[in-house]
XYZ file of C-alpha atoms in Angstrom:
527
model
C -17.050 25.711 -14.606
C -17.946 25.860 -10.924
C -15.834 27.493 -8.249
C -13.533 25.190 -6.361
C -15.217 23.621 -3.372
C -14.108 24.082 0.243
C -11.629 26.615 1.557
C -8.718 27.997 -0.443
C -5.044 27.353 0.225
C -3.086 30.561 0.847
C 0.632 30.500 0.098
C 3.079 32.835 1.789
C 5.484 35.075 -0.080
C 8.665 33.559 1.313
C 11.521 32.918 -1.105
C 11.626 29.466 -2.582
C 13.920 27.134 -0.649
C 15.636 24.419 -2.591
C 14.589 21.008 -1.319
C 17.359 18.464 -1.412
C 17.630 14.893 -0.322
C 18.721 14.847 3.307
C 21.897 12.965 4.062
C 21.362 9.709 5.859
C 21.400 10.179 9.615
C 23.218 7.821 11.903
C 21.128 5.186 13.571
C 19.638 6.604 16.749
C 20.932 3.722 18.802
C 23.354 1.278 17.245
C 24.057 -0.939 20.245
C 21.178 -3.198 21.229
C 23.321 -5.659 23.127
C 21.444 -7.244 25.974
C 18.038 -6.151 24.796
C 15.315 -8.282 26.326
C 12.352 -9.098 24.115
C 9.321 -8.141 26.201
C 6.717 -10.681 27.045
C 3.955 -10.708 24.477
C 6.264 -9.850 21.561
C 5.061 -13.002 19.817
C 1.558 -13.100 21.309
C -1.521 -13.718 19.221
C -3.168 -10.816 17.418
C -6.253 -11.003 19.610
C -4.193 -10.917 22.804
C -2.223 -7.902 21.645
C -5.378 -6.114 20.482
C -6.943 -6.636 23.929
C -3.785 -5.310 25.566
C -3.800 -2.250 23.301
C -7.408 -1.461 24.199
C -6.640 -1.867 27.875
C -3.715 0.550 27.408
C -5.933 3.277 25.936
C -5.643 2.601 22.202
C -9.332 1.756 21.642
C -10.018 4.893 19.600
C -7.190 4.131 17.181
C -8.153 0.477 16.764
C -11.819 1.359 16.291
C -10.908 3.845 13.572
C -8.687 1.293 11.841
C -11.492 -1.294 12.007
C -13.814 1.220 10.347
C -11.309 2.390 7.726
C -9.865 -1.034 6.889
C -12.572 -3.669 7.515
C -11.352 -7.228 7.638
C -12.776 -10.119 5.667
C -14.287 -13.424 6.795
C -10.822 -14.594 7.797
C -8.433 -12.826 10.194
C -6.515 -10.959 7.521
C -4.990 -11.529 4.064
C -1.505 -12.985 3.990
C 0.650 -9.896 3.569
C 4.013 -8.732 4.769
C 4.153 -6.655 7.956
C 1.835 -3.697 7.340
C 4.383 -1.268 8.775
C 6.420 -1.738 5.602
C 3.798 0.302 3.747
C 3.976 3.355 5.998
C 7.753 2.991 6.317
C 8.127 3.052 2.537
C 6.001 6.204 2.258
C 8.195 8.031 4.768
C 11.475 6.847 3.294
C 10.516 8.049 -0.171
C 9.883 11.612 1.043
C 12.607 14.226 0.876
C 13.743 15.880 4.095
C 11.852 13.356 6.213
C 13.377 11.291 9.008
C 11.837 7.962 9.980
C 11.975 6.397 13.444
C 10.644 2.959 14.414
C 9.713 1.766 17.885
C 9.242 -1.967 18.137
C 10.845 -5.326 18.808
C 14.373 -5.651 17.457
C 13.468 -8.564 15.176
C 10.643 -6.550 13.609
C 12.824 -3.489 13.069
C 15.559 -5.625 11.519
C 13.129 -7.213 9.070
C 11.528 -3.900 8.117
C 14.896 -2.214 7.670
C 16.151 -5.096 5.532
C 13.163 -5.112 3.183
C 13.218 -1.308 2.956
C 16.796 -1.349 1.730
C 15.982 -4.269 -0.542
C 13.475 -1.933 -2.207
C 16.056 0.833 -2.489
C 15.438 3.069 0.538
C 19.059 4.333 0.472
C 18.782 6.009 3.862
C 18.945 4.914 7.485
C 15.950 4.024 9.598
C 16.015 5.374 13.136
C 15.341 2.889 15.930
C 14.551 3.354 19.620
C 15.140 -0.010 21.336
C 13.535 -1.102 24.582
C 13.347 -3.918 27.064
C 10.634 -5.093 29.436
C 11.619 -2.600 32.126
C 11.709 0.500 29.887
C 8.407 -0.525 28.312
C 6.595 -1.013 31.623
C 8.026 2.047 33.386
C 7.366 4.456 30.524
C 11.065 5.015 29.885
C 10.529 3.996 26.243
C 8.360 7.046 25.607
C 10.984 9.274 27.233
C 13.623 7.708 24.957
C 11.438 8.347 21.900
C 10.917 11.965 22.901
C 14.634 12.460 23.438
C 15.431 10.873 20.059
C 12.907 13.107 18.292
C 14.395 16.236 19.909
C 17.862 15.124 18.800
C 16.667 14.611 15.217
C 14.582 17.778 14.819
C 17.069 19.846 12.814
C 15.232 22.260 10.460
C 18.328 22.482 8.255
C 17.912 18.823 7.401
C 14.265 17.917 7.907
C 10.755 19.133 7.318
C 9.253 16.295 9.328
C 10.081 13.384 11.615
C 7.803 10.332 11.429
C 7.662 8.098 14.513
C 5.974 4.712 14.132
C 4.842 2.393 16.908
C 4.956 -1.259 15.873
C 2.929 -4.030 17.542
C 4.449 -4.210 21.022
C 4.595 -0.444 21.785
C 1.039 -0.085 20.442
C -0.187 -2.966 22.593
C 1.574 -1.388 25.560
C -0.040 2.001 24.963
C 3.077 4.055 24.230
C 1.412 7.490 23.758
C 2.896 9.063 20.635
C 0.055 11.618 20.761
C 1.898 13.245 23.658
C 4.889 14.102 21.460
C 5.029 17.783 20.518
C 3.495 18.684 17.154
C 6.688 20.454 16.133
C 10.207 20.983 17.430
C 12.366 23.824 16.102
C 9.974 24.141 13.171
C 10.224 20.431 12.309
C 6.860 18.657 12.192
C 6.473 15.576 14.383
C 4.073 12.923 13.045
C 3.395 9.935 15.311
C 1.424 6.916 14.068
C 0.563 3.433 15.331
C 0.868 0.701 12.698
C 0.203 -2.605 14.471
C -0.100 -5.840 12.535
C -3.165 -6.693 14.601
C -5.005 -3.512 13.588
C -4.183 -2.930 9.922
C -4.798 -5.811 7.497
C -2.275 -5.043 4.724
C 0.858 -3.025 4.118
C -0.947 -1.281 1.252
C -3.432 0.234 3.717
C -0.623 1.262 6.063
C 0.494 3.650 3.309
C -2.837 5.382 3.841
C -2.235 5.627 7.585
C 0.833 7.836 7.115
C -0.482 9.645 4.028
C -3.692 10.467 5.901
C -1.807 11.635 9.002
C 0.369 13.946 6.896
C -2.625 15.324 4.992
C -4.353 16.043 8.307
C -1.287 17.903 9.585
C -0.976 19.871 6.330
C -4.709 20.661 6.281
C -4.501 22.096 9.794
C -1.478 24.193 8.764
C -3.505 25.587 5.856
C -6.393 26.404 8.184
C -3.994 28.264 10.506
C -2.670 30.630 7.818
C -0.539 30.959 4.665
C 1.802 28.061 3.879
C 4.964 27.671 1.795
C 4.555 27.597 -1.966
C 5.327 24.174 -3.518
C 8.738 24.048 -5.190
C 7.067 23.423 -8.566
C 4.722 26.389 -8.153
C 0.978 26.263 -8.678
C -1.108 25.550 -11.763
C -3.102 28.212 -13.566
C -5.815 25.581 -14.128
C -7.904 23.628 -11.618
C -6.103 20.426 -10.674
C -7.007 16.816 -10.000
C -4.932 15.233 -7.221
C -4.321 11.492 -7.444
C -4.398 8.841 -4.733
C -2.152 5.822 -5.069
C 1.406 5.002 -6.127
C 1.560 4.718 -9.902
C 4.029 4.039 -12.680
C 5.802 7.387 -13.323
C 4.306 7.764 -16.802
C 0.709 7.415 -15.591
C 0.323 10.872 -13.960
C 1.714 12.433 -17.138
C -0.750 10.453 -19.244
C -3.594 11.546 -16.987
C -2.435 15.157 -17.326
C -2.645 14.885 -21.124
C -6.205 13.559 -20.909
C -7.255 16.331 -18.509
C -5.846 19.137 -20.655
C -8.768 19.243 -23.173
C -11.100 19.713 -20.192
C -9.162 22.770 -19.058
C -7.752 20.847 -16.086
C -4.291 19.785 -14.912
C -2.905 16.819 -13.001
C -2.072 17.637 -9.384
C 0.333 15.826 -7.042
C 0.246 12.101 -6.408
C -0.482 11.110 -2.807
C 1.618 9.672 -1.114
C 3.743 12.724 -1.881
C 7.514 13.000 -2.295
C 7.979 16.199 -0.279
C 6.005 18.045 2.374
C 4.978 21.074 0.330
C 3.334 18.793 -2.229
C 0.741 18.062 0.444
C -0.426 21.677 0.248
C -0.729 21.446 -3.526
C -2.590 18.140 -3.218
C -5.146 19.769 -0.929
C -5.299 22.810 -3.225
C -7.219 20.854 -5.877
C -10.660 20.848 -7.443
C -11.169 17.091 -7.145
C -9.354 13.904 -6.159
C -8.949 10.782 -8.288
C -8.938 7.671 -6.096
C -6.828 5.616 -8.501
C -6.128 3.149 -5.699
C -9.431 2.817 -3.840
C -8.285 1.933 -0.313
C -6.947 5.340 0.845
C -9.818 5.840 3.270
C -8.059 8.140 5.762
C -6.686 10.276 2.942
C -10.150 10.551 1.380
C -11.493 11.680 4.757
C -8.988 14.547 4.842
C -9.785 15.612 1.283
C -13.519 15.521 1.984
C -12.998 17.538 5.162
C -11.279 20.109 2.958
C -14.333 20.097 0.651
C -12.726 18.216 -2.223
C -14.940 15.685 -4.111
C -13.509 12.225 -4.832
C -13.894 10.304 -8.111
C -13.346 6.530 -8.211
C -11.921 4.159 -10.848
C -9.272 5.341 -13.342
C -8.737 6.094 -17.050
C -7.847 2.495 -17.892
C -8.770 0.960 -21.243
C -11.477 2.253 -23.568
C -14.531 1.943 -21.298
C -12.707 2.993 -18.152
C -11.262 6.114 -19.778
C -14.633 7.137 -21.233
C -16.415 6.759 -17.878
C -13.623 8.418 -15.881
C -13.438 11.497 -18.096
C -17.218 11.817 -17.865
C -17.041 11.551 -14.057
C -14.316 14.199 -13.805
C -16.262 16.468 -16.148
C -19.400 16.133 -14.032
C -17.529 17.091 -10.863
C -16.217 20.271 -12.510
C -19.544 21.034 -14.257
C -17.873 20.913 -17.665
C -20.163 21.069 -20.694
C -21.025 17.659 -22.220
C -19.675 18.807 -25.593
C -16.261 19.499 -24.107
C -16.230 16.128 -22.319
C -17.087 14.411 -25.604
C -14.274 16.334 -27.289
C -11.769 15.025 -24.736
C -13.096 11.476 -25.087
C -12.897 11.612 -28.880
C -9.311 12.810 -28.644
C -8.150 9.678 -26.819
C -10.621 6.801 -27.123
C -9.899 5.900 -30.778
C -6.157 5.750 -30.062
C -6.768 3.571 -26.992
C -8.980 1.203 -28.986
C -6.339 1.015 -31.692
C -3.586 0.245 -29.178
C -5.695 -2.502 -27.592
C -6.382 -4.057 -30.996
C -2.714 -3.923 -31.972
C -1.630 -5.845 -28.853
C -4.172 -8.662 -28.349
C -3.999 -11.137 -25.475
C -5.518 -14.572 -26.074
C -5.820 -16.853 -23.083
C -7.361 -17.420 -19.674
C -5.791 -15.531 -16.777
C -6.401 -15.573 -13.016
C -5.330 -12.389 -11.272
C -4.592 -11.601 -7.633
C -2.512 -9.134 -5.648
C -2.369 -6.655 -2.776
C -1.503 -3.366 -4.533
C -5.078 -2.097 -4.915
C -4.940 -1.870 -8.723
C -6.010 -5.470 -9.367
C -9.464 -4.547 -10.705
C -7.951 -1.946 -13.043
C -5.453 -4.455 -14.453
C -8.256 -6.988 -14.953
C -10.234 -4.426 -16.957
C -7.234 -3.770 -19.180
C -6.586 -7.490 -19.739
C -10.222 -8.143 -20.659
C -10.324 -5.253 -23.140
C -7.143 -6.704 -24.651
C -9.026 -9.931 -25.347
C -8.119 -12.087 -22.331
C -10.585 -14.210 -20.382
C -10.258 -13.284 -16.695
C -12.709 -15.383 -14.668
C -11.261 -14.579 -11.207
C -9.788 -11.468 -9.559
C -8.609 -11.547 -5.948
C -7.484 -8.480 -4.042
C -6.244 -8.257 -0.474
C -7.810 -4.797 -0.222
C -11.380 -4.172 1.009
C -14.486 -3.261 -0.946
C -14.902 0.516 -1.062
C -17.155 2.980 -2.930
C -14.226 4.043 -5.118
C -13.863 0.612 -6.761
C -17.618 0.067 -7.213
C -17.615 1.066 -10.902
C -14.772 -1.356 -11.646
C -16.477 -4.177 -9.765
C -19.746 -3.578 -11.621
C -17.987 -3.548 -15.019
C -16.167 -6.797 -14.210
C -19.388 -8.426 -12.947
C -21.035 -7.628 -16.287
C -18.186 -9.541 -17.947
C -18.791 -12.591 -15.731
C -15.751 -12.024 -13.513
C -15.749 -13.183 -9.890
C -14.161 -10.497 -7.717
C -12.994 -11.539 -4.253
C -12.214 -8.704 -1.849
C -9.975 -9.451 1.136
C -8.932 -12.576 -0.722
C -6.761 -15.005 1.212
C -3.931 -17.038 -0.264
C -6.233 -20.060 -0.065
C -8.863 -18.230 -2.150
C -6.345 -17.373 -4.843
C -4.840 -20.868 -4.931
C -8.248 -22.538 -5.070
C -9.266 -20.364 -8.026
C -6.050 -21.108 -9.888
C -6.268 -24.851 -9.265
C -9.948 -24.991 -10.283
C -9.658 -22.832 -13.412
C -6.223 -24.077 -14.575
C -5.505 -20.843 -16.476
C -3.020 -20.250 -19.249
C -1.412 -17.699 -16.930
C -1.605 -16.970 -13.207
C -0.768 -13.447 -12.072
C -0.428 -13.157 -8.318
C 1.671 -12.832 -5.204
C 4.897 -14.759 -4.616
C 3.278 -17.894 -3.100
C 0.660 -17.970 -5.887
C 3.429 -17.806 -8.483
C 5.356 -20.537 -6.663
C 2.346 -22.848 -6.567
C 1.510 -22.088 -10.190
C 4.973 -23.118 -11.323
C 4.731 -26.314 -9.276
C 1.561 -27.091 -11.236
C 3.228 -26.241 -14.549
C 1.169 -23.063 -14.996
C 3.048 -20.013 -16.349
C 2.973 -17.372 -13.625
C 3.907 -13.715 -13.148
C 4.495 -11.783 -9.936
C 1.960 -8.929 -9.884
C 4.001 -6.346 -7.988
C 7.265 -6.460 -9.938
C 6.054 -7.435 -13.406
C 2.558 -5.954 -13.749
C 2.457 -2.924 -11.428
C 5.774 -1.728 -12.852
C 4.106 -0.813 -16.147
C 1.907 2.054 -17.307
C -1.829 1.369 -17.098
C -3.493 4.694 -17.972
C -4.687 5.927 -21.338
C -2.947 5.130 -24.607
C 0.358 4.261 -22.919
C -1.303 1.586 -20.791
C -3.440 0.071 -23.528
C -0.693 -2.102 -25.003
C 1.723 -2.232 -22.088
C 0.792 -5.657 -20.711
C 0.558 -7.674 -23.934
C 4.258 -8.342 -24.440
C 5.037 -9.677 -20.969
C 1.726 -11.559 -20.666
C 1.953 -13.227 -24.088
C 5.612 -14.113 -23.535
C 4.740 -15.786 -20.227
C 1.836 -17.758 -21.729
C 4.156 -18.883 -24.511
C 6.342 -20.623 -21.908
C 3.843 -23.428 -21.243
C 5.979 -26.063 -22.934
C 9.027 -24.950 -20.966
C 7.024 -25.149 -17.719
C 5.900 -28.682 -18.572
C 9.499 -29.680 -19.303
C 10.725 -28.249 -16.001
C 7.943 -29.958 -14.086
C 8.858 -33.311 -15.687
C 12.550 -32.729 -15.008
C 11.999 -32.081 -11.291
C 9.344 -34.755 -10.802
C 10.035 -36.910 -7.763
C 12.398 -34.592 -5.867
C 9.954 -34.411 -2.981
C 7.600 -31.930 -1.389
C 7.338 -30.057 1.908
C 9.938 -31.459 4.353
C 11.179 -33.992 1.775
C 11.852 -31.377 -0.906
C 15.222 -31.424 -2.605
C 17.571 -34.166 -3.804
C 18.560 -36.780 -1.210
C 21.378 -39.317 -1.435
C 19.336 -41.656 0.757
C 15.836 -41.729 2.159
C 14.891 -38.715 4.329
C 14.992 -39.475 8.044
C 11.342 -38.828 8.926
C 10.094 -38.609 12.508
C 6.318 -39.199 12.299
C 5.995 -39.583 16.069
C 7.156 -35.991 16.613
C 4.697 -34.729 14.033
C 1.848 -36.631 15.674
C 2.791 -35.287 19.103
C 2.892 -31.711 17.820
C -0.471 -32.187 16.100
C -2.029 -33.273 19.396
C -0.656 -30.143 21.070
C -2.206 -27.976 18.376
C -5.554 -29.731 18.736
C -5.542 -29.290 22.536
C -4.703 -25.600 22.154
C -7.543 -25.162 19.652
C -10.020 -26.870 21.989
C -8.891 -24.701 24.908
C -9.305 -21.544 22.839
C -12.782 -22.594 21.741
C -13.771 -23.371 25.331
C -12.500 -19.969 26.456
C -14.672 -18.254 23.817
C -17.773 -20.072 25.115
C -17.274 -18.908 28.693
């Protein structure tokens, strides 16, 4: 087995400090009475991007454009990307999170964060047009960070610029790197620069890895609370079902390897352990900034994942190659798991045609598992971009006749579903809604598919029950569609006692305004 690549992580000899969940801080500023929404808060993405470049944010936007390339359309339909980075910070112990943005944006992000179980407060630094223009907003952010930087409670404070502060050039880079021993991590997460909230997770994860890597380069760092492994480890990129890392660890054991931390991490010291690995498994293939930090540290990256029979065989071989493990030992590990995976797939067959779409980054992996379970999956749409770390999955699916659409829009996913008329549509909320309107059984990818194990033996039969149960509801869907037939669509939806009071003249007038605006925009582009 080869020596670990890159530099080594040195841990200090300090006593272990128990890491506990920090108590929820008070909101930084509770009273936003009289706040004035600055001009441009609802401007177009292109206008705000131009403003951000004029304010000195060109380097950041250029890096985002390189890391997260957009598709033929503006961007996939996704929730505010800042939700992704916000969720990463809120799930970390001893980490405070501060947002700087328009009040409506902060309210929405805070609401959805608590809807997903954040269970702690989100700091907020409000502003108005005057404080934004005069630079007072940055002074307020700096003051708030100094107030929060209590080493008894926090390891790090994350400050996030939303669209308007980014467009206005609020310089988070000028914040101190640390205050009283508390790390300060400032990031810009504008909706006009990052296509999806999934990729915004990478923005914060990458920024934290960079900070941790530089700490390692400067000298010994604190030992992770769980200690270190006596075997070379494989760190994992991407949020997974809790059982998946354990399953991966079992498959690595015959190779003499161990599973390392999952990035995004749950506490700061896990970042050191993640960097202290022999290789990285890009389970979710869109963590471009995080991959850059691992590669800077000399850690090789392996794509795809141990999903299904073929995926597990190829992944174990890829990991073995990286660690220069003898072919006989790789074959031994494969033989220990592949028969059980094949048996589990055969015991839980899926018969039917399924279209699949989502924005988690694991869509191609789920498609592989469904196909090996017996399903016909003619279309896979993912809001994430094409990267080298999903190439093996894309090639395997192409061999099976699957059309894979990267940076898929809602229109792409709906068109595929309507053309194929599958037995089951797995997708985002609007895809599920449209599928049910058409009488097609549908499942929400994030809550019903991602919330299941996918790796190894545990993942082999995990999807069959929910998928087969949904496809078995076709008659019920037809009955519901017949029952609700005639209740109206769009602005006439619902049950009316009389005829809806339509105003076609207003609609025609508004359509003319939209057409004039489109012509003006096109003329401006030609100048």
